[in-house]
mmCIF file of C-alpha atoms in Angstrom:
data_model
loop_
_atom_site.group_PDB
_atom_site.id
_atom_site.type_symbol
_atom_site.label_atom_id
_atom_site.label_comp_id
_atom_site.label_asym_id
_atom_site.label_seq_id
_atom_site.Cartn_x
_atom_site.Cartn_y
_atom_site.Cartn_z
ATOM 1 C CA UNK Y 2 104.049 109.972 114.761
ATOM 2 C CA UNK Y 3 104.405 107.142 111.806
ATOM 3 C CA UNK Y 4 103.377 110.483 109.449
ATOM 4 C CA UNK Y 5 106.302 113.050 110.965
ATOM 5 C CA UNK Y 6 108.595 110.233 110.592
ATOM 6 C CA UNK Y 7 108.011 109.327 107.135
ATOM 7 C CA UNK Y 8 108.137 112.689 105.989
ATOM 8 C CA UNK Y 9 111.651 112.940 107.952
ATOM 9 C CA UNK Y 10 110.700 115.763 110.383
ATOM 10 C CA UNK Y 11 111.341 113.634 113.474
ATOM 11 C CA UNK Y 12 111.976 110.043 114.314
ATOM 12 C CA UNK Y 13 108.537 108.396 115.038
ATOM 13 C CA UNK Y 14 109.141 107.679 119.289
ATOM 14 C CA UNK Y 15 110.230 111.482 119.516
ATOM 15 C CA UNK Y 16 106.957 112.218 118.437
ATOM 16 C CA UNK Y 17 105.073 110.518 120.568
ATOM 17 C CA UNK Y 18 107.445 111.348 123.352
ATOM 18 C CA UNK Y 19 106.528 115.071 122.996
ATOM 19 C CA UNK Y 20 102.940 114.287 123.342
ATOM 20 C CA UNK Y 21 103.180 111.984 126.400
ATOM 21 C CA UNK Y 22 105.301 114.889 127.566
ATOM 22 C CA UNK Y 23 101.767 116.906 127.854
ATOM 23 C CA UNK Y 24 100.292 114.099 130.028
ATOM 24 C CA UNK Y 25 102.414 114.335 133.008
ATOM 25 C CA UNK Y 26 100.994 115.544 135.935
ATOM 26 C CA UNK Y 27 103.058 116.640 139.465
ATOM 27 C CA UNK Y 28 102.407 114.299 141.900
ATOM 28 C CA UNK Y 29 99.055 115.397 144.357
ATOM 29 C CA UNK Y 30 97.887 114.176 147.897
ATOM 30 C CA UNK Y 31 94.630 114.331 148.926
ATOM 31 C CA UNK Y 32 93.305 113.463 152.678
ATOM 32 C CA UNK Y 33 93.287 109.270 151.567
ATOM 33 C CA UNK Y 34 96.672 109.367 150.063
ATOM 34 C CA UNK Y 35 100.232 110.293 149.768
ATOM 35 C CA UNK Y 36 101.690 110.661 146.014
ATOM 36 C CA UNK Y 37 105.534 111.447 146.045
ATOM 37 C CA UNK Y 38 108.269 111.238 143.780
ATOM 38 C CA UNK Y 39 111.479 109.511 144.974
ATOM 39 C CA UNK Y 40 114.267 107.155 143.255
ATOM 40 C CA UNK Y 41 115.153 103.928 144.145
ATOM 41 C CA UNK Y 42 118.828 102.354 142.919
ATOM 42 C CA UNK Y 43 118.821 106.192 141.274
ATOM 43 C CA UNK Y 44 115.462 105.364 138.961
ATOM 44 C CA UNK Y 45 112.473 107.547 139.598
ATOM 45 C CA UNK Y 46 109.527 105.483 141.395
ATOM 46 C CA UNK Y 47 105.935 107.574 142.107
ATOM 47 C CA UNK Y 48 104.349 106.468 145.245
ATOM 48 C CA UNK Y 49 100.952 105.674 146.539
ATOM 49 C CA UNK Y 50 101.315 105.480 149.676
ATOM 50 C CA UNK Y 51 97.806 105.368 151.574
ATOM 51 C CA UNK Y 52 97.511 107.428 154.893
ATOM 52 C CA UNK Y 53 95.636 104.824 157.224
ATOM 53 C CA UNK Y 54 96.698 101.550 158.011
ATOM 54 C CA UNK Y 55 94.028 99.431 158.265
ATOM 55 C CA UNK Y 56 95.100 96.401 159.820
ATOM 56 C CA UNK Y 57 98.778 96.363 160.424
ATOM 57 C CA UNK Y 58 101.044 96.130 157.336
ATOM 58 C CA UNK Y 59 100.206 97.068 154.049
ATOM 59 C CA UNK Y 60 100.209 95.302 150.559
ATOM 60 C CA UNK Y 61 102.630 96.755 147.489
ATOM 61 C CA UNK Y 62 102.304 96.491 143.857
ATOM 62 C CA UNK Y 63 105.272 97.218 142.018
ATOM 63 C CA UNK Y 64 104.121 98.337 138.450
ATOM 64 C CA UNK Y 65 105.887 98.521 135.255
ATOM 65 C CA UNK Y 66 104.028 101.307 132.901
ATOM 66 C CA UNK Y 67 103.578 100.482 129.143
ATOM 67 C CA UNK Y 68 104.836 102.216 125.973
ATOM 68 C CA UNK Y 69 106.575 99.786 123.767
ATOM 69 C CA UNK Y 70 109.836 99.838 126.024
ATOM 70 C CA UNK Y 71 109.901 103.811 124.286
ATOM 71 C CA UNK Y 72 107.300 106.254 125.867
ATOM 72 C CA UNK Y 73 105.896 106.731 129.155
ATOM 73 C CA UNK Y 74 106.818 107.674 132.707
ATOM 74 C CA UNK Y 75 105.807 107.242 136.280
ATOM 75 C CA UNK Y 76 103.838 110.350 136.582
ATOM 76 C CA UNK Y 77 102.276 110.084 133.144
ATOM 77 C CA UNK Y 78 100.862 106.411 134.003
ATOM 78 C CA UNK Y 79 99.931 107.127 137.595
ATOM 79 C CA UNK Y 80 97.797 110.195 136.785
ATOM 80 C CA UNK Y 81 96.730 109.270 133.055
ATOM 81 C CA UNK Y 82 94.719 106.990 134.693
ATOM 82 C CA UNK Y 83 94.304 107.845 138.487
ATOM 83 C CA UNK Y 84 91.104 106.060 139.345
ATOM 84 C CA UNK Y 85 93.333 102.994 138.670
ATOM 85 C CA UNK Y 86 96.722 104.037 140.796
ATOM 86 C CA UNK Y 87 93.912 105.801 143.734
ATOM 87 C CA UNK Y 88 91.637 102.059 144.247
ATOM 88 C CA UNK Y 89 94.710 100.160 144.441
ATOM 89 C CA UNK Y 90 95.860 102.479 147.278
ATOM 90 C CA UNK Y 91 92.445 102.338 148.477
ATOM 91 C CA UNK Y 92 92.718 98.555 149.397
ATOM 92 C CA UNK Y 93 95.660 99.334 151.657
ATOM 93 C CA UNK Y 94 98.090 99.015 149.023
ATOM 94 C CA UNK Y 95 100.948 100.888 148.445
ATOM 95 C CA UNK Y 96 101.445 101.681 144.542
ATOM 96 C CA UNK Y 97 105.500 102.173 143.028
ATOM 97 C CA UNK Y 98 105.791 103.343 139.371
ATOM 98 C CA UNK Y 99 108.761 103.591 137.914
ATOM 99 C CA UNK Y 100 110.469 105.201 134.937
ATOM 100 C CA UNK Y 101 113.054 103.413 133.669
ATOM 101 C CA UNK Y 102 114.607 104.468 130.704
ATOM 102 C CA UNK Y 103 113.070 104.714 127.032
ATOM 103 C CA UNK Y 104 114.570 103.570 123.538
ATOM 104 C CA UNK Y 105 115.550 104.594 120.689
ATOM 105 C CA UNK Y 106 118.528 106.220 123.217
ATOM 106 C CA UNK Y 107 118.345 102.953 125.234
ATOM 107 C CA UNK Y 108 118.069 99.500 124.121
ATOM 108 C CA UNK Y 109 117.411 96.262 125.841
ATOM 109 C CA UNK Y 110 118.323 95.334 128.078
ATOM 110 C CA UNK Y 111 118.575 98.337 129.719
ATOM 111 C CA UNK Y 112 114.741 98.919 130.469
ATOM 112 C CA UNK Y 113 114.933 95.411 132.045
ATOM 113 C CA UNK Y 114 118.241 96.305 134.456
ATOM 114 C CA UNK Y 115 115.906 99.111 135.275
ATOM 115 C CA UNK Y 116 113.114 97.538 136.159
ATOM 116 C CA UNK Y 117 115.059 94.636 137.994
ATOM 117 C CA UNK Y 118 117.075 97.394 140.226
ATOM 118 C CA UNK Y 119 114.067 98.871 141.561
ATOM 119 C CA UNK Y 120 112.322 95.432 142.405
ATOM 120 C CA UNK Y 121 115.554 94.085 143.782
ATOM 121 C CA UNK Y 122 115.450 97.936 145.921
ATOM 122 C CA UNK Y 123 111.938 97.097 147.458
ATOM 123 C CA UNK Y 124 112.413 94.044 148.425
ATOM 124 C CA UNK Y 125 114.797 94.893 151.331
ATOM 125 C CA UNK Y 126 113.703 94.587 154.011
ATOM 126 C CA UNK Y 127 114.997 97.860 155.535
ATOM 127 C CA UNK Y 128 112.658 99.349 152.669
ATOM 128 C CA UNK Y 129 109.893 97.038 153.372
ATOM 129 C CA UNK Y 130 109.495 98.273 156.639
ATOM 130 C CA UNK Y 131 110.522 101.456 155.839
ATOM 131 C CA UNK Y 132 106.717 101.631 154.376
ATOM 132 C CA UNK Y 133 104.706 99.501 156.278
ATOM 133 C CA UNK Y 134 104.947 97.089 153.414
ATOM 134 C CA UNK Y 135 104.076 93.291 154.605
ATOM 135 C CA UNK Y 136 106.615 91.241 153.066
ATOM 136 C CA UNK Y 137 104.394 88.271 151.954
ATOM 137 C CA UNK Y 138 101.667 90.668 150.144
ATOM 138 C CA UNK Y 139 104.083 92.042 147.284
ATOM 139 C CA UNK Y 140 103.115 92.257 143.806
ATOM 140 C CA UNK Y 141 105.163 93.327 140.740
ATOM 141 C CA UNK Y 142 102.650 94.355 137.891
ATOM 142 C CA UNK Y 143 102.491 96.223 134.470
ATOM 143 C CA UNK Y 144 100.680 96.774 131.057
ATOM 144 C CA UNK Y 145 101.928 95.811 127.368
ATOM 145 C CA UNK Y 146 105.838 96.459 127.857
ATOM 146 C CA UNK Y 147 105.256 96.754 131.669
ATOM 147 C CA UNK Y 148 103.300 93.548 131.854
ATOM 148 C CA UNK Y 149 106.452 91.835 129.728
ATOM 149 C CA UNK Y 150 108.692 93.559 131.997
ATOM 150 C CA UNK Y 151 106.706 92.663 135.056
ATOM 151 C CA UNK Y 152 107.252 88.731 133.892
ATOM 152 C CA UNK Y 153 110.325 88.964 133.180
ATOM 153 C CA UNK Y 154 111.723 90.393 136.750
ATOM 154 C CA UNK Y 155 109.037 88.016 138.729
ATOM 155 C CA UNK Y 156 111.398 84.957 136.714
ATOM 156 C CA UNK Y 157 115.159 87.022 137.323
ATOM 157 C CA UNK Y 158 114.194 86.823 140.805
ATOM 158 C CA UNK Y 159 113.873 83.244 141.405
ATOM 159 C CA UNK Y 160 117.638 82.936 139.845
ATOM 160 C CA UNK Y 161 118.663 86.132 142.463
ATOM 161 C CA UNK Y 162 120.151 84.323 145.717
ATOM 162 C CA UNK Y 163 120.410 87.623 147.169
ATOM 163 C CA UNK Y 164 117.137 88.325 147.269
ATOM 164 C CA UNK Y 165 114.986 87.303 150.289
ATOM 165 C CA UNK Y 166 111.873 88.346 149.900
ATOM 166 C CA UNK Y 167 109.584 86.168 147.576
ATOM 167 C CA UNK Y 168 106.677 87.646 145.529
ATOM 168 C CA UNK Y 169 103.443 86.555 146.714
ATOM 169 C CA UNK Y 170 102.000 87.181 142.948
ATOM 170 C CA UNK Y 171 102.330 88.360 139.348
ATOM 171 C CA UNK Y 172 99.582 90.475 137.479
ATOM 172 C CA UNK Y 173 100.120 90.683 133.885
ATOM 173 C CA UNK Y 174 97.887 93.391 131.815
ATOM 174 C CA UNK Y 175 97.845 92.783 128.053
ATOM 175 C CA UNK Y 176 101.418 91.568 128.130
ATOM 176 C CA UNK Y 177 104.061 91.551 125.261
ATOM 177 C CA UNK Y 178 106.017 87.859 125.862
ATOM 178 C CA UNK Y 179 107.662 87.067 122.930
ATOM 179 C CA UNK Y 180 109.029 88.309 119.613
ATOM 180 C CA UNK Y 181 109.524 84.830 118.244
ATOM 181 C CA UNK Y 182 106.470 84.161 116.535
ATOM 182 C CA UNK Y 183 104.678 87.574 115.190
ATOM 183 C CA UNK Y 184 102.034 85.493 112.934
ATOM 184 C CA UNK Y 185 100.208 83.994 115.979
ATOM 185 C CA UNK Y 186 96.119 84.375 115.117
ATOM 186 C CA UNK Y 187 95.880 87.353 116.976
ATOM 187 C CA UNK Y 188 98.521 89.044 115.002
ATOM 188 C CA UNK Y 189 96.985 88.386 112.038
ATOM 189 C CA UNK Y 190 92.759 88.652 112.970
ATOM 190 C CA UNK Y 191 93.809 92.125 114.669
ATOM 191 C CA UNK Y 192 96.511 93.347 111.993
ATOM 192 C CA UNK Y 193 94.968 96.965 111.447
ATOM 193 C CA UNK Y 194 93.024 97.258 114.629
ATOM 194 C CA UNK Y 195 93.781 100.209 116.650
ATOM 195 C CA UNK Y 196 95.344 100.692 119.392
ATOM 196 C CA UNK Y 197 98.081 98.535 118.225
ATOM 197 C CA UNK Y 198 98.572 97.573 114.878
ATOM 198 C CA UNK Y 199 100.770 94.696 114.038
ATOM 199 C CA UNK Y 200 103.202 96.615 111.965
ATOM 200 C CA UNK Y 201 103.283 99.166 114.887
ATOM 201 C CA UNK Y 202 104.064 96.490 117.287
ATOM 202 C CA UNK Y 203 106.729 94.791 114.969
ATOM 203 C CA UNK Y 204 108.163 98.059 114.929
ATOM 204 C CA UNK Y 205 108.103 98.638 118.700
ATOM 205 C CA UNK Y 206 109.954 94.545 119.055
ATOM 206 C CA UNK Y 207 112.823 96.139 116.596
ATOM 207 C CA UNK Y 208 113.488 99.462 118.252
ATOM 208 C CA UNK Y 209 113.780 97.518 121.683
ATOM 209 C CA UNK Y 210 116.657 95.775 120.497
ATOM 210 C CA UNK Y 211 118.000 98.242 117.506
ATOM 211 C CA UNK Y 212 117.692 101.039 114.699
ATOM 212 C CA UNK Y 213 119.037 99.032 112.291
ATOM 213 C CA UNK Y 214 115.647 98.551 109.842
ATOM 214 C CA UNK Y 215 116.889 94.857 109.035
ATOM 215 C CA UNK Y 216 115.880 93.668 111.622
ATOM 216 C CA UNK Y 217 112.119 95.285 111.536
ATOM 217 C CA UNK Y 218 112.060 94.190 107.844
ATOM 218 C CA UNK Y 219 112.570 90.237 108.939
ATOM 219 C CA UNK Y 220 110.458 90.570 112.072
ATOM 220 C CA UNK Y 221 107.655 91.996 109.155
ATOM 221 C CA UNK Y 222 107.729 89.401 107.559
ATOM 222 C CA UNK Y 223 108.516 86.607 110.472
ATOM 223 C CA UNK Y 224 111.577 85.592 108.904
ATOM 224 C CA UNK Y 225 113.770 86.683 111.548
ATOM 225 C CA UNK Y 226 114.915 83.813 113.917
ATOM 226 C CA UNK Y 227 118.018 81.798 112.824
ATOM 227 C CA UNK Y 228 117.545 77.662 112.003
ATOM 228 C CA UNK Y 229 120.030 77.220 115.364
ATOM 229 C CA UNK Y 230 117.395 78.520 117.592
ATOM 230 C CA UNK Y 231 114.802 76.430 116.198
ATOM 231 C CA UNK Y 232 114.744 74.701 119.555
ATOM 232 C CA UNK Y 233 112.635 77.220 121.186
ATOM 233 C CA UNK Y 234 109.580 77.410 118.756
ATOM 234 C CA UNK Y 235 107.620 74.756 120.702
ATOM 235 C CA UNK Y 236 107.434 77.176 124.189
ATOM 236 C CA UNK Y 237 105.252 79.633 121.424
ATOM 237 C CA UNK Y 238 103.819 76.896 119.486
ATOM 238 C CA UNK Y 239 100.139 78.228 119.516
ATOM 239 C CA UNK Y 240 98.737 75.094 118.061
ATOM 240 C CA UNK Y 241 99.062 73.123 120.955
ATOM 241 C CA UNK Y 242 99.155 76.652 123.456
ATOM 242 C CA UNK Y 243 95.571 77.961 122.167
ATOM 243 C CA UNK Y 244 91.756 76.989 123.266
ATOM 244 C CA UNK Y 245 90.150 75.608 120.038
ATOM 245 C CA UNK Y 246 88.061 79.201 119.888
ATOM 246 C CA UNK Y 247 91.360 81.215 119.184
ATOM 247 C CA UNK Y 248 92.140 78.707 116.687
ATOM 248 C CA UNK Y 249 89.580 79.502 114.796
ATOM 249 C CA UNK Y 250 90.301 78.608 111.023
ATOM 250 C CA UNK Y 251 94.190 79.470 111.249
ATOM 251 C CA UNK Y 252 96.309 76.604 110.237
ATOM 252 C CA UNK Y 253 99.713 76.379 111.470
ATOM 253 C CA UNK Y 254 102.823 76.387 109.393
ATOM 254 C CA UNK Y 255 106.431 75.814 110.234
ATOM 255 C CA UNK Y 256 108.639 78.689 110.809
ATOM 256 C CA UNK Y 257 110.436 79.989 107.708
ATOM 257 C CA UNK Y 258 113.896 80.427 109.478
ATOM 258 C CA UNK Y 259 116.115 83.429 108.937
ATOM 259 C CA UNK Y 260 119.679 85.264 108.929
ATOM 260 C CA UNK Y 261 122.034 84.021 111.759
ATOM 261 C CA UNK Y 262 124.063 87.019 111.182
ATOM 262 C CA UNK Y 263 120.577 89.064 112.855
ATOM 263 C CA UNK Y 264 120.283 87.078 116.292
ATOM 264 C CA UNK Y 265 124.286 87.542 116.591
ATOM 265 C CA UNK Y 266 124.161 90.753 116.454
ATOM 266 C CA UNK Y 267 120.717 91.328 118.334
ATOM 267 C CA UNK Y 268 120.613 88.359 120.239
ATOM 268 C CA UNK Y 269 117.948 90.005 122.660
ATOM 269 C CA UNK Y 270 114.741 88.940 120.614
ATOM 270 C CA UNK Y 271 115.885 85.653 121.269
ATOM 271 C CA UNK Y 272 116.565 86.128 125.768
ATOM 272 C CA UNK Y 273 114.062 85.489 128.091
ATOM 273 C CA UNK Y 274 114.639 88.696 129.782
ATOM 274 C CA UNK Y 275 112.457 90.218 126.906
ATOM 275 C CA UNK Y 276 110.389 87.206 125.889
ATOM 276 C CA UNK Y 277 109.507 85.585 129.470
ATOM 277 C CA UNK Y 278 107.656 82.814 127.328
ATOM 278 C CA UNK Y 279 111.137 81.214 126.377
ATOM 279 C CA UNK Y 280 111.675 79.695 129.197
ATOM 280 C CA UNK Y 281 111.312 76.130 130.594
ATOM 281 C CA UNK Y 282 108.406 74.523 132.147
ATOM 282 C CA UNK Y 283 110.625 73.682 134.879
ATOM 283 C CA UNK Y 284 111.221 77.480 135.761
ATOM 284 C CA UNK Y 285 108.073 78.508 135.105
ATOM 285 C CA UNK Y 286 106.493 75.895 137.970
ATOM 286 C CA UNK Y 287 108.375 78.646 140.625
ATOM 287 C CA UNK Y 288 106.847 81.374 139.816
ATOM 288 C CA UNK Y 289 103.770 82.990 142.308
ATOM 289 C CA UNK Y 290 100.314 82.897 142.064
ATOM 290 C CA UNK Y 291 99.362 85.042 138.568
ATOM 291 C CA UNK Y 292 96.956 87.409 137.187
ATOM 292 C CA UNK Y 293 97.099 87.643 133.066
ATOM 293 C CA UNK Y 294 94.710 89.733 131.577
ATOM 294 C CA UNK Y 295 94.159 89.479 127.718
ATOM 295 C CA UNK Y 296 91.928 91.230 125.206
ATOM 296 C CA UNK Y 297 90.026 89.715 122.156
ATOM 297 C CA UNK Y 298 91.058 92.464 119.976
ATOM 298 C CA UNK Y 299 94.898 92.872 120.205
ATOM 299 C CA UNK Y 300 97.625 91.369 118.525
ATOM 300 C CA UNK Y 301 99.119 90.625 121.609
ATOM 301 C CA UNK Y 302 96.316 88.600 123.064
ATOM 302 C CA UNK Y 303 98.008 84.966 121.816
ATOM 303 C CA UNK Y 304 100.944 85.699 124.291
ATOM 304 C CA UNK Y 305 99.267 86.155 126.731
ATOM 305 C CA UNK Y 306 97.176 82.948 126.371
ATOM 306 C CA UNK Y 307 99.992 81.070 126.133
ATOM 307 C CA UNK Y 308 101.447 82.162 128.957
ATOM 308 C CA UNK Y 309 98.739 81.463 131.156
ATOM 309 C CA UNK Y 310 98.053 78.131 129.507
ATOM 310 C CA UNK Y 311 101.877 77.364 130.337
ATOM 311 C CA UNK Y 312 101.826 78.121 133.723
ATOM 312 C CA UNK Y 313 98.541 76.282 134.823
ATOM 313 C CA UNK Y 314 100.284 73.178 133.182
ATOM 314 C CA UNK Y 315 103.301 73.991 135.095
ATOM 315 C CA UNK Y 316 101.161 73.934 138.340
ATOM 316 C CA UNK Y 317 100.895 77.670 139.188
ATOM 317 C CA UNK Y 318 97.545 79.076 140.465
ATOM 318 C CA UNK Y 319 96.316 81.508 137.683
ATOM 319 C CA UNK Y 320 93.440 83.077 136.944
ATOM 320 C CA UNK Y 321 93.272 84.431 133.357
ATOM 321 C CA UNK Y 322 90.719 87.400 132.963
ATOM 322 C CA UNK Y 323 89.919 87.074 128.941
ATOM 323 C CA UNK Y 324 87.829 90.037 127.653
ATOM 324 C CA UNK Y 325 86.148 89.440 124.660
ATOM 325 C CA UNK Y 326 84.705 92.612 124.077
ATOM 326 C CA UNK Y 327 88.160 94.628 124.567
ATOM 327 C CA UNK Y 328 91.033 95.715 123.026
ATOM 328 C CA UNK Y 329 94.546 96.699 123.765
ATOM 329 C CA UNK Y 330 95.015 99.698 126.220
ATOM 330 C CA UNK Y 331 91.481 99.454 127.137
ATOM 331 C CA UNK Y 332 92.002 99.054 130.688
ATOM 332 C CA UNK Y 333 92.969 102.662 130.976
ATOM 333 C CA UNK Y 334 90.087 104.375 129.160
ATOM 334 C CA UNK Y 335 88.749 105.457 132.282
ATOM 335 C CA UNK Y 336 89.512 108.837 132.582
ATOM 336 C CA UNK Y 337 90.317 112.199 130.415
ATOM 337 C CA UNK Y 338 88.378 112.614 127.299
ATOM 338 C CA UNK Y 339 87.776 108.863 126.460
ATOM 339 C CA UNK Y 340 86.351 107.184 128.956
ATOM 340 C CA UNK Y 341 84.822 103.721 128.118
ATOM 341 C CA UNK Y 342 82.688 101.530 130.464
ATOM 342 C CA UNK Y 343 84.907 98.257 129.360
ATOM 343 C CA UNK Y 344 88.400 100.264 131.350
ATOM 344 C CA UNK Y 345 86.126 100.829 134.424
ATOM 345 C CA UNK Y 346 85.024 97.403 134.127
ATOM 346 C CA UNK Y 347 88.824 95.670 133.713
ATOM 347 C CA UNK Y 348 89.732 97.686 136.409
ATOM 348 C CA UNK Y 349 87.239 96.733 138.813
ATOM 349 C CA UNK Y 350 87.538 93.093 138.035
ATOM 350 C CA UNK Y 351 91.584 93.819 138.319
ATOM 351 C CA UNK Y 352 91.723 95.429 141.479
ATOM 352 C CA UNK Y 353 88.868 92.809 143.040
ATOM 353 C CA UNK Y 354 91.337 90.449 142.272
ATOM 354 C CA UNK Y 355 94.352 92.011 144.159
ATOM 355 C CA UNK Y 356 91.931 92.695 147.120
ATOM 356 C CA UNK Y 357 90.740 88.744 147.241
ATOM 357 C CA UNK Y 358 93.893 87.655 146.715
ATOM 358 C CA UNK Y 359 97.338 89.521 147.729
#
């Protein structure tokens, strides 16, 4: 994709849009479950829906699918990966995937609105027991983008006073949390490891929030947020957010601060509704019982340390799932023509933890 779009044949997310376009699969039952395509609040959701109830209502995940906030649909992440959706619905579980729209022909915070419509659509209760869905076992969920997505709607809702229905939990996979600091240690120890470069992911940050290459330029070089907002450095200050072993030998340096002129005219990098680690301990202490999942070898590991490490100091139950041996996306490796032990092995420990604990 980086190659067509240097040489000017197509822009880089088009590219990879036509391949994902290849992945998608029409949704298929089989005698355990019901897979169906529906909207809710007019954005396409794919359903698990298992056939049996096993003991009265059912459990729901609500999951956000990854991409960089620019590829990927419902049908693509359900079936990509179908062990994954089929032992959630396995448990009793009913699975919703939704596909909310894609930049570059959307920007933030549109993927968020989208996101937040269809959570705010479950959670009715006409819906709820539309599906046999137990109100008090819900669980909004998602990978990379989906995982910062996923945060970012579990922290709109406590600030929603129409909503009812609470969320029992949170389960973060490899989550993207903030665009403030892109020099943590595990941006620069996994700068040119696939599946996600840092460069790559810098560019992914930019073209949620704009085309306009400035931007990418001063989040390359971490020179993008403006001296006013200086205020919110210390909620992604990884010297005092990291474990001594991610420290490693990486010394921490003030922030070089840059153009005001960027953040007025972008001001997303800089909301919480796309970095969920800007926000106060005080909110953070409300949120539900969470599941964070990080890799050793992904440049997005630091955020979700810090997150975790944030909201066990803020009082909320988590359990943070740190695989050393893994690296970003690895979780779905599990089927198709890679298929690694270490996806099988984050599922299993993922969907153990759903079953002991939604």
């Amino acid at each position: 994709a980086e190659v067509v779009d240097q040489l000017g044949l197509m822009h880089h997310v088009e590219a990879l849009m036509l391949v994902t376009t290849f992945q998608y699969i029409a949704p298929t039952s089989d005698e355990n479950v019901t897979v169906m395509d529906t909207e809710f609040n007019n954005v396409g959701v794919r359903l698990y829906l298992p056939r049996k109830l096993f003991d009265g209502l059912r459990r729901a995940v609500v999951y956000f699918h990854g991409g960089g906030w620019c590829v990927g649909q419902a049908g693509k992440l359900a079936d990509a990966s179908k062990p994954f959706s089929l032992k959630i619905a396995g448990i009793n579980t009913l699975l919703a995937s939704n596909s909310y729209r894609l930049a570059p022909k959307y920007r933030f915070p549109v993927q968020f609105e989208d996101a937040y419509l269809v959570m705010k659509f479950f959670l009715q209760s006409s819906v709820l027991s539309q599906y046999g869905v137990d109100p008090d076992r819900i669980c909004v969920a998602g990978d990379s983008a989906g995982g910062n997505l996923a945060a970012a709607v579990a922290q709109q809702l406590l600030e929603d006073s129409e909503v009812e229905t609470k969320l029992k939990a949170q389960a973060l996979l490899y989550p993207a949390l903030q665009s403030l600091d892109l020099n943590l240690p595990s941006y620069q120890e996994n700068e040119n490891k696939p599946v996600l470069s840092k460069l790559y992911m810098v560019r992914l940050w930019s073209e949620y929030f704009t085309s306009d290459s400035s931007l990418r330029e001063a989040m390359a070089s971490n020179r993008h947020v403006p001296v006013e907002s200086s205020h919110l450095f210390p909620f992604v200050n990884w010297s005092n957010l990291l474990p001594e072993e991610l420290k490693k030998d990486h010394v921490y340096t003030s922030p070089t601060y840059g153009s005001s002129e960027l953040a007025q005219k972008y001001p997303g990098f800089l909301d919480p509704r796309a970095a969920p680690l800007l926000v106060s301990d005080a909110q953070l202490r409300r949120l539900p019982l969470t599941y964070v999942l990080t890799c050793q070898y992904d440049v997005l590991r630091d955020d979700g340390v810090m997150y975790a490490r944030r909201l066990q100091a803020a009082g909320v139950p988590v359990t943070h799932d740190h695989a050393k041996d893994a690296f970003h996306g690895a979780m779905f490796f599990v089927s198709g023509p890679i298929e690694l032990a270490v996806g099988h092995r984050l599922v299993n420990r993922y969907i153990k933890w759903l079953n002991e604990n939604l």
